[in-house]
PDB file of C-alpha atoms and ligand atoms in Angstrom:
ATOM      1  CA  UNK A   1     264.556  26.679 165.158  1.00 89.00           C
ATOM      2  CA  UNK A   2     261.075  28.838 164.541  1.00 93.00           C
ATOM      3  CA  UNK A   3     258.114  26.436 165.869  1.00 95.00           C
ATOM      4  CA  UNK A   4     255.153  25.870 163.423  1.00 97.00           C
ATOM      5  CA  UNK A   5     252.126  27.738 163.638  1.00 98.00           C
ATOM      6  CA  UNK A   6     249.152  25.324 164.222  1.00 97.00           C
ATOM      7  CA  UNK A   7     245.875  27.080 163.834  1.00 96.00           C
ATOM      8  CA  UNK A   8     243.348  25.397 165.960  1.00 96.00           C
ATOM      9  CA  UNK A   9     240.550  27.033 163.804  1.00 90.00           C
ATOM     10  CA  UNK A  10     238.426  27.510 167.016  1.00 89.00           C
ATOM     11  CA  UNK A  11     234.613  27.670 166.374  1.00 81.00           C
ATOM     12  CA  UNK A  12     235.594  27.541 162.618  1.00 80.00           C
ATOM     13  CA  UNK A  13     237.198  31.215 162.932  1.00 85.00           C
ATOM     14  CA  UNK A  14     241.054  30.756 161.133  1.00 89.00           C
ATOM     15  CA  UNK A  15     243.822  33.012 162.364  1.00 92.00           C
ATOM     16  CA  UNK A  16     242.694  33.269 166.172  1.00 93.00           C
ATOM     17  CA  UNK A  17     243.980  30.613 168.516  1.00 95.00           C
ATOM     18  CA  UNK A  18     247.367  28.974 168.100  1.00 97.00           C
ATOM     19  CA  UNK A  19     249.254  25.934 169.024  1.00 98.00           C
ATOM     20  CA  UNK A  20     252.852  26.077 168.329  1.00 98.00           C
ATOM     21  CA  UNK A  21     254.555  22.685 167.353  1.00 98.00           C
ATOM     22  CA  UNK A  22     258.511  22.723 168.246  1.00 98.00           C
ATOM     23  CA  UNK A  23     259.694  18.720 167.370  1.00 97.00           C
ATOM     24  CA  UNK A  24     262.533  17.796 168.546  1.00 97.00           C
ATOM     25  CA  UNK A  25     264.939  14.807 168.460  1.00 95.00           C
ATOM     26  CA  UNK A  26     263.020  12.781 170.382  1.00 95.00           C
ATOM     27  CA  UNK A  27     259.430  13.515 169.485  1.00 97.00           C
ATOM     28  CA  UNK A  28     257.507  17.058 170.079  1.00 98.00           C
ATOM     29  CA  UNK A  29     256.620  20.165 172.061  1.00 98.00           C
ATOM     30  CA  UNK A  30     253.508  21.759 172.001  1.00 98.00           C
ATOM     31  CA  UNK A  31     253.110  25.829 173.546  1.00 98.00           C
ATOM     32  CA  UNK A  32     249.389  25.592 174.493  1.00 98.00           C
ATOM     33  CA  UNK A  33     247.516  22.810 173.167  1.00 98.00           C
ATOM     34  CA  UNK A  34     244.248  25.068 173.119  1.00 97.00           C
ATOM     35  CA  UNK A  35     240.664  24.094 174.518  1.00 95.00           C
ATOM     36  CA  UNK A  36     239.514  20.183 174.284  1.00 95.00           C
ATOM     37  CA  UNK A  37     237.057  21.314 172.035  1.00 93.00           C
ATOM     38  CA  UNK A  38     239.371  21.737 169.273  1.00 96.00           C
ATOM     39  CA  UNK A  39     241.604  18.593 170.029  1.00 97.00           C
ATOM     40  CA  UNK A  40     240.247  17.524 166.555  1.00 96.00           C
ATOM     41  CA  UNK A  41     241.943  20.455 164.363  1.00 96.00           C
ATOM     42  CA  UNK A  42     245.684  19.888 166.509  1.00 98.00           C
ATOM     43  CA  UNK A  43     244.994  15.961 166.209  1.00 98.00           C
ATOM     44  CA  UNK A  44     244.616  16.604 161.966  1.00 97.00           C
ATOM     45  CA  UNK A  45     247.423  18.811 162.262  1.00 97.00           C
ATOM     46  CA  UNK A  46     249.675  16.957 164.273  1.00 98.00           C
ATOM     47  CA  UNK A  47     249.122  13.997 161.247  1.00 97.00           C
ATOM     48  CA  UNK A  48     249.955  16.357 158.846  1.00 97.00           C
ATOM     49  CA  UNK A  49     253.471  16.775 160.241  1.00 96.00           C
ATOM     50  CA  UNK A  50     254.031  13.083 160.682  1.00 97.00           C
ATOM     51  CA  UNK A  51     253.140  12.948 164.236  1.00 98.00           C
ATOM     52  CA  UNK A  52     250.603  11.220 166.869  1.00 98.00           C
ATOM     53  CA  UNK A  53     249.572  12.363 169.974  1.00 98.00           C
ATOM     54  CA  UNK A  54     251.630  10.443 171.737  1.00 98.00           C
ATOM     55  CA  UNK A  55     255.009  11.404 170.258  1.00 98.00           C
ATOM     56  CA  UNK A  56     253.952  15.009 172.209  1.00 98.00           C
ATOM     57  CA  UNK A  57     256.610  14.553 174.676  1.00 98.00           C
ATOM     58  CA  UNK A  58     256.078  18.359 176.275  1.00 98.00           C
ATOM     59  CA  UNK A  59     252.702  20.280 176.851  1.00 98.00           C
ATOM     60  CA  UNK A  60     254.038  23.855 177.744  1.00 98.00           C
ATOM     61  CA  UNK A  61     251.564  26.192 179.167  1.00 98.00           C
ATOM     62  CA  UNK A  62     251.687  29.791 179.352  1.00 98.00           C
ATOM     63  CA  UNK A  63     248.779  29.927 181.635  1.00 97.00           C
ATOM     64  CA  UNK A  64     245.776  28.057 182.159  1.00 96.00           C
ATOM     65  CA  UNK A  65     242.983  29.718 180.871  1.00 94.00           C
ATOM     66  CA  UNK A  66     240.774  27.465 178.287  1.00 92.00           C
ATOM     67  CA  UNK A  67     241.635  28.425 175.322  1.00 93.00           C
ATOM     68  CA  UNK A  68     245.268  27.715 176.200  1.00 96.00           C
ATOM     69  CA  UNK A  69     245.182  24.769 178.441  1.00 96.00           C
ATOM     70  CA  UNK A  70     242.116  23.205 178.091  1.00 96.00           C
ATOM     71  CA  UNK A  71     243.616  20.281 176.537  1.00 97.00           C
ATOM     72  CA  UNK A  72     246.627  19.435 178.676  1.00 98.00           C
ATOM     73  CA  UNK A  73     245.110  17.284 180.662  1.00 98.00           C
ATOM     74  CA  UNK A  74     244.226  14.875 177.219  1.00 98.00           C
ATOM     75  CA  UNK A  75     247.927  15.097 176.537  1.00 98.00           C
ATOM     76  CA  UNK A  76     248.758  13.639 179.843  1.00 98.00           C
ATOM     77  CA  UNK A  77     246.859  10.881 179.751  1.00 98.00           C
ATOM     78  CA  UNK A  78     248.791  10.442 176.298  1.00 98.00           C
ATOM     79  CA  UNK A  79     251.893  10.482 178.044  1.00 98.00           C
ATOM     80  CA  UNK A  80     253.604  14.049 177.868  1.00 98.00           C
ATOM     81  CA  UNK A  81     254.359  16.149 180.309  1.00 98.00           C
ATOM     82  CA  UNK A  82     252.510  19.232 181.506  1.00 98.00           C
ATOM     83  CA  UNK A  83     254.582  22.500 182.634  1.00 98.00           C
ATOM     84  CA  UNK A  84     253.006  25.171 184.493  1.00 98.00           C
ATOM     85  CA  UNK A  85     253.649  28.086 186.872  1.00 98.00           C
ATOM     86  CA  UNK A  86     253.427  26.811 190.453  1.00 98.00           C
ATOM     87  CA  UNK A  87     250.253  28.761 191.001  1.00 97.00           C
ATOM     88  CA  UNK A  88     248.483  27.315 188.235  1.00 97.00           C
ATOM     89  CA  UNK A  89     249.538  23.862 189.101  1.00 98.00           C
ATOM     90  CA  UNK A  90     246.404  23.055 191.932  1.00 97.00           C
ATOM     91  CA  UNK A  91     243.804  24.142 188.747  1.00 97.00           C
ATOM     92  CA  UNK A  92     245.255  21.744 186.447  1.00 97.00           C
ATOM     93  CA  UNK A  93     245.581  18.516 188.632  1.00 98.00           C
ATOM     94  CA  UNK A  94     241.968  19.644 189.471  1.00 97.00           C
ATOM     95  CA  UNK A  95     239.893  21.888 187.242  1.00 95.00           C
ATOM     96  CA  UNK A  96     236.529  22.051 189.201  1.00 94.00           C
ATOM     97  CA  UNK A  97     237.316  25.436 189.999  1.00 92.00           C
ATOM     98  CA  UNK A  98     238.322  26.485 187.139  1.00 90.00           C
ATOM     99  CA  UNK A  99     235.439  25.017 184.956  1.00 88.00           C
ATOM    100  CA  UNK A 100     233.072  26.559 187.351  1.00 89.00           C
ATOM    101  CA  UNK A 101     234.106  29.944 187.102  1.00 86.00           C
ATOM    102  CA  UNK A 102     234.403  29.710 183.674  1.00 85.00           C
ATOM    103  CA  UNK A 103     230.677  27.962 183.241  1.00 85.00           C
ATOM    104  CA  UNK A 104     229.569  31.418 185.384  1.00 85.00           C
ATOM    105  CA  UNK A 105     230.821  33.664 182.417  1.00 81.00           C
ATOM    106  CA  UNK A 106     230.446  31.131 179.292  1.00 84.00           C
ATOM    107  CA  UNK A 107     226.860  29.758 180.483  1.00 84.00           C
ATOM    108  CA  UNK A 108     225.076  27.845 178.363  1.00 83.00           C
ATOM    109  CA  UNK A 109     227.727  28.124 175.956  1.00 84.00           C
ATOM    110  CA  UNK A 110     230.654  26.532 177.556  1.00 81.00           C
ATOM    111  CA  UNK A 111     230.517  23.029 177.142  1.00 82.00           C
ATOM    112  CA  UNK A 112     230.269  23.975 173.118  1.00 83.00           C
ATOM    113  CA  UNK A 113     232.906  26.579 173.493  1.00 85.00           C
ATOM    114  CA  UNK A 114     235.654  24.307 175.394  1.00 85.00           C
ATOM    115  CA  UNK A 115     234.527  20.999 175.675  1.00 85.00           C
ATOM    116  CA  UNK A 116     235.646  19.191 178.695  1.00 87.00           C
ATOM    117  CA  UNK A 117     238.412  19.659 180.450  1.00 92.00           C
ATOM    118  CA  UNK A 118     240.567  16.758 182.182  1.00 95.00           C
ATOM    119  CA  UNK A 119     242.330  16.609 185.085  1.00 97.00           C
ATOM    120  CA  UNK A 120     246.668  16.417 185.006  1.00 98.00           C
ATOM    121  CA  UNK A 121     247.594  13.323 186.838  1.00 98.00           C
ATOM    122  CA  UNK A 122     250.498  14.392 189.716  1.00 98.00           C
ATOM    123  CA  UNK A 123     252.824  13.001 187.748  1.00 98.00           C
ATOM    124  CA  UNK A 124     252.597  14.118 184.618  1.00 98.00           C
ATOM    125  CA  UNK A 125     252.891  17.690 186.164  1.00 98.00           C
ATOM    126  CA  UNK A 126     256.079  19.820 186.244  1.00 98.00           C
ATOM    127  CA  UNK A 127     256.159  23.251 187.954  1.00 98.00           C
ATOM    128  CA  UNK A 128     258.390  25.635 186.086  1.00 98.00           C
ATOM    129  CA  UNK A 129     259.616  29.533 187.824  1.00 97.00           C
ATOM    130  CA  UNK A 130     261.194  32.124 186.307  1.00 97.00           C
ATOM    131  CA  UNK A 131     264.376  30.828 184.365  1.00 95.00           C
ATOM    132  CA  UNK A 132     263.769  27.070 184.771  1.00 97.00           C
ATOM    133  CA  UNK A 133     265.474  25.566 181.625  1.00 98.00           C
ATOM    134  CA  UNK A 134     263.511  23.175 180.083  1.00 98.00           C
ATOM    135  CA  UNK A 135     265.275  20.047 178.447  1.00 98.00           C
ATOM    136  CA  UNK A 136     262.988  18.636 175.263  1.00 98.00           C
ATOM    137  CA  UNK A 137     265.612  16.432 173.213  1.00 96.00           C
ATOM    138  CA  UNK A 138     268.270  18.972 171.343  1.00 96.00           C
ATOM    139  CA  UNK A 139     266.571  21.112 172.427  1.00 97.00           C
ATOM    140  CA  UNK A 140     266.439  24.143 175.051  1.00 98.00           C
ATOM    141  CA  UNK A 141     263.880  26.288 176.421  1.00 98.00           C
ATOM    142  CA  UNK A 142     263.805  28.930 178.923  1.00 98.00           C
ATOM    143  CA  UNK A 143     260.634  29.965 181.118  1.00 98.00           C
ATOM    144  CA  UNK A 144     260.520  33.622 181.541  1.00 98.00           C
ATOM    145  CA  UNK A 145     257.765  34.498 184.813  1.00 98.00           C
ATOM    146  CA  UNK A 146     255.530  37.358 183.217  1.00 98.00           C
ATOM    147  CA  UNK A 147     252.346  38.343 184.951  1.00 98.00           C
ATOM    148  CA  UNK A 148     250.097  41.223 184.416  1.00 98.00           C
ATOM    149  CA  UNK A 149     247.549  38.698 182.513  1.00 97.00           C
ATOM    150  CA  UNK A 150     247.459  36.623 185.467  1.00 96.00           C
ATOM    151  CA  UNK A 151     249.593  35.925 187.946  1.00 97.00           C
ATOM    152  CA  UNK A 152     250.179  32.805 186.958  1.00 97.00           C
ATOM    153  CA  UNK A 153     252.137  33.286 183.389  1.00 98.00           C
ATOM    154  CA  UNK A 154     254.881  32.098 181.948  1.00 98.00           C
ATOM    155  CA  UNK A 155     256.675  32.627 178.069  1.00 98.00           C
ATOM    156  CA  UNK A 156     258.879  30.945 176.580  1.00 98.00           C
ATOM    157  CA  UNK A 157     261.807  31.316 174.843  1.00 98.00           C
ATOM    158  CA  UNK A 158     263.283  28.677 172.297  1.00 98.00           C
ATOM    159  CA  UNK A 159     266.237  30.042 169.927  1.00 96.00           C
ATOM    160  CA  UNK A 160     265.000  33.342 168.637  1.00 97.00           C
ATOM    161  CA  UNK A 161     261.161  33.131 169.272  1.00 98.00           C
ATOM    162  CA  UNK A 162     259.187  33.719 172.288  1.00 98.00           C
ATOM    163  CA  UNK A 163     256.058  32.071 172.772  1.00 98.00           C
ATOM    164  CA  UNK A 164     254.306  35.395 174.774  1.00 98.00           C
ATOM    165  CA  UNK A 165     251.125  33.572 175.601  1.00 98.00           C
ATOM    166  CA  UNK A 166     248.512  36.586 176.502  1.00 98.00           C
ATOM    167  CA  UNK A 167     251.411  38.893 177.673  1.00 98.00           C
ATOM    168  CA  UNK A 168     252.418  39.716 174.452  1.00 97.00           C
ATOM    169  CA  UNK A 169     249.432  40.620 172.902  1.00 98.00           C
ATOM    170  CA  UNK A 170     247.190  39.827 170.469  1.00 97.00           C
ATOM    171  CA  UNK A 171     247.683  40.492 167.210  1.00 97.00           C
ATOM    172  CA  UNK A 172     246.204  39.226 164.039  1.00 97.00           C
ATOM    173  CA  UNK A 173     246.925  39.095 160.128  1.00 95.00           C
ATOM    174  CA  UNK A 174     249.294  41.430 158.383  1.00 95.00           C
ATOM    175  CA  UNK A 175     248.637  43.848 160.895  1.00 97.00           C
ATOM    176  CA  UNK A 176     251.053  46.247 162.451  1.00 97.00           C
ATOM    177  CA  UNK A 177     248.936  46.138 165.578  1.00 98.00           C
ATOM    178  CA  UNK A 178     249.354  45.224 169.178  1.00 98.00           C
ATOM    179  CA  UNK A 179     246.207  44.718 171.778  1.00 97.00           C
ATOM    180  CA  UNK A 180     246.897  44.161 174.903  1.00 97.00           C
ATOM    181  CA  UNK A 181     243.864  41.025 176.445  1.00 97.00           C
ATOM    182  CA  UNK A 182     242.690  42.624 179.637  1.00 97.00           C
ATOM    183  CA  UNK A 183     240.683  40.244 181.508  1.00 94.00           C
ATOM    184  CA  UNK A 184     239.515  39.582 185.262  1.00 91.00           C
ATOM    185  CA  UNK A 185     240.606  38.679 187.335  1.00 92.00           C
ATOM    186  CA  UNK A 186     244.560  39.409 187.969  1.00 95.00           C
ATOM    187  CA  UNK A 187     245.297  42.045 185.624  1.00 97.00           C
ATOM    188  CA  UNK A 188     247.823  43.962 186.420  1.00 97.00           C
ATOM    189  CA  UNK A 189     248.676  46.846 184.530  1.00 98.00           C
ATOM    190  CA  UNK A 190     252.636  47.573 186.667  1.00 97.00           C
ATOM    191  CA  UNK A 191     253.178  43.955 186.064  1.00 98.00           C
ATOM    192  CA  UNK A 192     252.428  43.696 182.636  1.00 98.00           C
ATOM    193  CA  UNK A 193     254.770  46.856 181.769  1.00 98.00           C
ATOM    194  CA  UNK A 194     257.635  45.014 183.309  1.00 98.00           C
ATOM    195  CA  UNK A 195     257.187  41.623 182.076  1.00 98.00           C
ATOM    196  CA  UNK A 196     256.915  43.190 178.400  1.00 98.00           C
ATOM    197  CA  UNK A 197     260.218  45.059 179.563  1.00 98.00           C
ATOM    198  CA  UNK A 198     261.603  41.477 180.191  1.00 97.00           C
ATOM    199  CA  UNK A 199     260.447  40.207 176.763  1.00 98.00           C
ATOM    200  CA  UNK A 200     262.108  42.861 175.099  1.00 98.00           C
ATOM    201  CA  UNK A 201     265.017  41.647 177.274  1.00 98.00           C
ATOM    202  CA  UNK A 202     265.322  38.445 175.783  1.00 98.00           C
ATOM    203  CA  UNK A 203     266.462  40.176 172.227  1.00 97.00           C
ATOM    204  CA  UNK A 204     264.641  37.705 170.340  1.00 98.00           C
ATOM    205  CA  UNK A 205     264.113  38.610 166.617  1.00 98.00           C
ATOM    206  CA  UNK A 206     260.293  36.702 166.600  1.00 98.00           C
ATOM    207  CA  UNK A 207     257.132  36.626 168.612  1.00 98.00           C
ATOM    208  CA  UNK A 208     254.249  34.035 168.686  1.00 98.00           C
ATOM    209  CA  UNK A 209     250.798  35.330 170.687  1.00 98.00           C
ATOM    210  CA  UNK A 210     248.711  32.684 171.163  1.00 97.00           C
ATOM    211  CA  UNK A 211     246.548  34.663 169.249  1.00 96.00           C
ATOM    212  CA  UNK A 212     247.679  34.981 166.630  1.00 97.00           C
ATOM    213  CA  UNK A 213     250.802  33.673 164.628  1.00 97.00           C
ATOM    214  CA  UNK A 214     254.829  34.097 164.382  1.00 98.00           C
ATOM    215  CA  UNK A 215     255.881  37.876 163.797  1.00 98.00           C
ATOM    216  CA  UNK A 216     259.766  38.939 163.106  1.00 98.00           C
ATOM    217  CA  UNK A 217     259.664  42.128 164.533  1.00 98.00           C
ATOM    218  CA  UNK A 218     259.231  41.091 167.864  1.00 98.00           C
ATOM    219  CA  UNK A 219     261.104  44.720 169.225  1.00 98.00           C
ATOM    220  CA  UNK A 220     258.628  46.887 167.075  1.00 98.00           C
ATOM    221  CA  UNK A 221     255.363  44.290 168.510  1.00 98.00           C
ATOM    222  CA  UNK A 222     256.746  44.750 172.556  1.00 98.00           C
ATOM    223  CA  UNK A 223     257.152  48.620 171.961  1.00 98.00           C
ATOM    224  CA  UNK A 224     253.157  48.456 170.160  1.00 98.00           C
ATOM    225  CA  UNK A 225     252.130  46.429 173.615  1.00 98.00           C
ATOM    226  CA  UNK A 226     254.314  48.709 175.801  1.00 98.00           C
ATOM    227  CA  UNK A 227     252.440  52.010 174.269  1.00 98.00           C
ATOM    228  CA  UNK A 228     249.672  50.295 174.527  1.00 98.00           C
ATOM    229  CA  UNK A 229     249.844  49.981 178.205  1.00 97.00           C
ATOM    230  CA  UNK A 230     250.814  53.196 178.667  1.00 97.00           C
ATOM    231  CA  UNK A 231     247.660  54.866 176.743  1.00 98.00           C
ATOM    232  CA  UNK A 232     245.214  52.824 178.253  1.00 98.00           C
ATOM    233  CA  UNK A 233     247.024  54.032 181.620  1.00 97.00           C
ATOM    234  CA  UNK A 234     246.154  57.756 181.007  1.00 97.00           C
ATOM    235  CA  UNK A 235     242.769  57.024 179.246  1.00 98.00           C
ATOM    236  CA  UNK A 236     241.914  55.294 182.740  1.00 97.00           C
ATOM    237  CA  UNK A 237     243.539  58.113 184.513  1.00 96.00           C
ATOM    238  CA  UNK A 238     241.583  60.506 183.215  1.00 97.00           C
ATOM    239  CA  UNK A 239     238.260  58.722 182.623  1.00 96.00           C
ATOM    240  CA  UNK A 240     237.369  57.123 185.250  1.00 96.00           C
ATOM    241  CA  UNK A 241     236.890  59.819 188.042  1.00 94.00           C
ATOM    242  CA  UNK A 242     233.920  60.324 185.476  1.00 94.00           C
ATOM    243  CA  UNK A 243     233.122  55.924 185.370  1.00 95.00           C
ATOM    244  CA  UNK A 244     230.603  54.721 187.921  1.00 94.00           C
ATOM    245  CA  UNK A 245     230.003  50.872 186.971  1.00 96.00           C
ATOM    246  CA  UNK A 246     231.612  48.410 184.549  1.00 97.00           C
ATOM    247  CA  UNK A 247     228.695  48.761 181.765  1.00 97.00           C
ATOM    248  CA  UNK A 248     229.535  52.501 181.035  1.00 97.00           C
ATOM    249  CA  UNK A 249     233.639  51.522 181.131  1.00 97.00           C
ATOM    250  CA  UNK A 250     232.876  49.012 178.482  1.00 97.00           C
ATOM    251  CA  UNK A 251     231.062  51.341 176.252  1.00 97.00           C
ATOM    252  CA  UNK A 252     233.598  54.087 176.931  1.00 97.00           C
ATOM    253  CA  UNK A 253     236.593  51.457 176.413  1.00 97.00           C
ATOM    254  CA  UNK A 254     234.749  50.367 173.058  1.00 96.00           C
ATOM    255  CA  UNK A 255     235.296  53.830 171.709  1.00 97.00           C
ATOM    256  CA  UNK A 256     238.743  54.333 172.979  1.00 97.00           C
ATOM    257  CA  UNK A 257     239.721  51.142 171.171  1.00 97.00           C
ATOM    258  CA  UNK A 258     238.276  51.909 168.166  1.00 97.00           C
ATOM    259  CA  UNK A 259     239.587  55.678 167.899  1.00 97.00           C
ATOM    260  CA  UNK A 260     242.887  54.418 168.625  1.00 97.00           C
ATOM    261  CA  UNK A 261     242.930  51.180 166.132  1.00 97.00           C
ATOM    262  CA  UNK A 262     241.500  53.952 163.420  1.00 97.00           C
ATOM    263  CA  UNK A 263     244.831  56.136 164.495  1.00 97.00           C
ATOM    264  CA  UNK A 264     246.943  53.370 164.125  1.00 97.00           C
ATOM    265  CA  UNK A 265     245.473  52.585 160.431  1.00 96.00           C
ATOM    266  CA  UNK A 266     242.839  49.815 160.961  1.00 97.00           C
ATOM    267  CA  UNK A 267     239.830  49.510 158.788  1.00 96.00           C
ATOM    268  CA  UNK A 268     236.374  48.005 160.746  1.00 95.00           C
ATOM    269  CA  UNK A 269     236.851  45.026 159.547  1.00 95.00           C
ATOM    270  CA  UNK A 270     239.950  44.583 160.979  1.00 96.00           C
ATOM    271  CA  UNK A 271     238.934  46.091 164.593  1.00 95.00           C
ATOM    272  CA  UNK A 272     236.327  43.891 164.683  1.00 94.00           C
ATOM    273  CA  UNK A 273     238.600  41.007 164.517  1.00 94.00           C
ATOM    274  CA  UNK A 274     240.660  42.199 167.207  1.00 95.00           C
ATOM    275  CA  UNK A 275     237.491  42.241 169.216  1.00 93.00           C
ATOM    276  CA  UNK A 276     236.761  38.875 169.019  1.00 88.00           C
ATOM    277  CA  UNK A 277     240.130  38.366 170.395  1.00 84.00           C
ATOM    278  CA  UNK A 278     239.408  40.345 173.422  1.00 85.00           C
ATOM    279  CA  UNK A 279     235.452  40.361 174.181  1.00 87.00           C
ATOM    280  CA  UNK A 280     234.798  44.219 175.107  1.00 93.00           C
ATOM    281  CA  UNK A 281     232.689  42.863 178.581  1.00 91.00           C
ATOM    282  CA  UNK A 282     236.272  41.223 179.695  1.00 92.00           C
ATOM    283  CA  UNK A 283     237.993  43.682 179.098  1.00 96.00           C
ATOM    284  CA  UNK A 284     235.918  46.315 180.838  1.00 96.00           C
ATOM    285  CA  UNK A 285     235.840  44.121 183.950  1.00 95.00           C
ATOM    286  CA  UNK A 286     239.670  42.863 184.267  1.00 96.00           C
ATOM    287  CA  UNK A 287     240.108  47.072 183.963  1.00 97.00           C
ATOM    288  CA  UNK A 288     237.113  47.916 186.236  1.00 97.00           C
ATOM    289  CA  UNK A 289     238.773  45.093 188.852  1.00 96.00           C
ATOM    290  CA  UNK A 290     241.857  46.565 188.188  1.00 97.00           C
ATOM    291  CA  UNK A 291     241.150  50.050 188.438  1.00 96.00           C
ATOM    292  CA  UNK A 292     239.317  49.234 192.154  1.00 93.00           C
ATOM    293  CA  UNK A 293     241.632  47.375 193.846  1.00 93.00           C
ATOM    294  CA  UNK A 294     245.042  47.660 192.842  1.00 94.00           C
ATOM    295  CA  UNK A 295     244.390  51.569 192.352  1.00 91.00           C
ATOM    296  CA  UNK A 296     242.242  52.641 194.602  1.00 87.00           C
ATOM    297  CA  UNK A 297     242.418  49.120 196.740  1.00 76.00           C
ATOM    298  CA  UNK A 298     238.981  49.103 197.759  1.00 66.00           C
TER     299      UNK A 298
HETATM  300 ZN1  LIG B   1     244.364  34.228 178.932  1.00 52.29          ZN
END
């Protein structure tokens, strides 16, 4: 069974974040409901399929940033169950924290961006590790721990997909193209490399990013994200003796990302795009962090 592809057209832009729908015998799962602020697209969509919110029996979430998880607190309080790596458990039974840091790098902006976000009630919340084996109806799904994101991420596999959250990229349209989301504060390039090893593990035929969409060439998209990984590696390696602050990695990493899009065939247009998947300024800084204290662990 491939899930459905519901496209949460966030801040009216189509194609860039993703709910996946998976219904089963005895109502339906959703992979990461999005942001609250979009509730009203997944509500529509849910309709379209013949389905309230409250026949959403399982929220699974691949990690709780906003634009995944924002929601899963609504679903709760609708009745379904939240699933979430132990570590990202405290943050969803109580967001403060999370909201907070995120109101220090949305500003004004974040209450339009993401809406509210509302607390998981203790027992609505399930804690899933590596291999836990998730029971929806007929059907079976298997957690698969992959940090390098954050610390804090899960995928998940269901037949032949897996749902690859951040981890697997980002990827959009009919594009043969793999971006890796590099944010602050946990990523982790070591980790990353191994949990896309574990992906590829898996042998599944499809992948769904959260952003953006079902592929069925999930090999050829892990090897992209793998390479990936690996030239960003050297770039940093050899660029950043020569990098003093985070401002002059972003500009640098700006040009490295569009050189190596242009390489791989990509117009503007379509760079662009995978910008706005992947702000430039996050980037820079989960790399910056990165670069200071897992490499040199200042
Ligand atoms: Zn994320």
């Amino acid at each position: 069974m491939i899930g459905s592809t519901i496209d949460l057209n966030f801040f009216d832009r189509t194609g860039d974040i993703a709910a996946y729908l998976l219904p089963h015998s005895g109502g339906a799962v959703l992979v990461d409901p999005g942001a609250e602020s979009t509730l009203p697209a997944l509500i529509a969509a849910l309709s379209a399929y013949g389905l309230t919110p409250r026949d959403v029996t399982h929220v699974l979430l691949t990690h709780i940033h906003l634009d995944h998880a924002g929601a899963a607190g609504w679903f709760a309080g609708q009745g379904a169950r939240v699933y979430v790596h132990p570590i990202g458990a405290p943050h969803m039974l109580n967001p403060d924290k999370l909201v907070a840091s995120a109101a220090r790098l949305y500003g004004e902006w974040m209450e339009k961006l993401w809406g509210d976000m509302k607390p998981v009630p203790a027992a609505n919340l399930v804690e899933v590790r590596d291999d836990t084996e998730i029971a929806a109806g007929n059907l079976r799904i298997q957690a698969l721990y992959t940090p390098g994101h954050a610390e804090h991420h899960i995928s998940y596999v269901c037949d032949d997909v897996i749902y690859s959250g951040d981890v697997g990229g980002v990827r959009f349209g009919s594009n043969v193209y793999v971006r890796l989301p590099f944010v602050p504060p946990e990523t982790h390039l070591e980790k990353w490399r191994t949990s896309l090893e574990r992906m590829k593990g898996t042998r599944c035929g499809h992948i769904a990013p959260t952003h953006f969409g079902i592929y069925d060439d999930a090999e050829e998209h892990l090897t992209l994200a793998s390479r990936f990984i690996d030239e960003v590696e050297v770039w940093l390696e050899q660029n950043m003796p020569g990098i003093a602050d985070v401002e002059t990695l972003g500009v640098c990493y700006a040009e490295f990302l569009r050189a190596h899009g242009r390489d791989a065939g990509l117009d503007d247009a379509a760079i662009t795009v995978y910008d706005g998947g992947n702000p430039i300024s996050f980037a820079a800084s989960g790399l910056f962090r990165y670069w200071q204290k897992v490499r040199n662990e200042t």
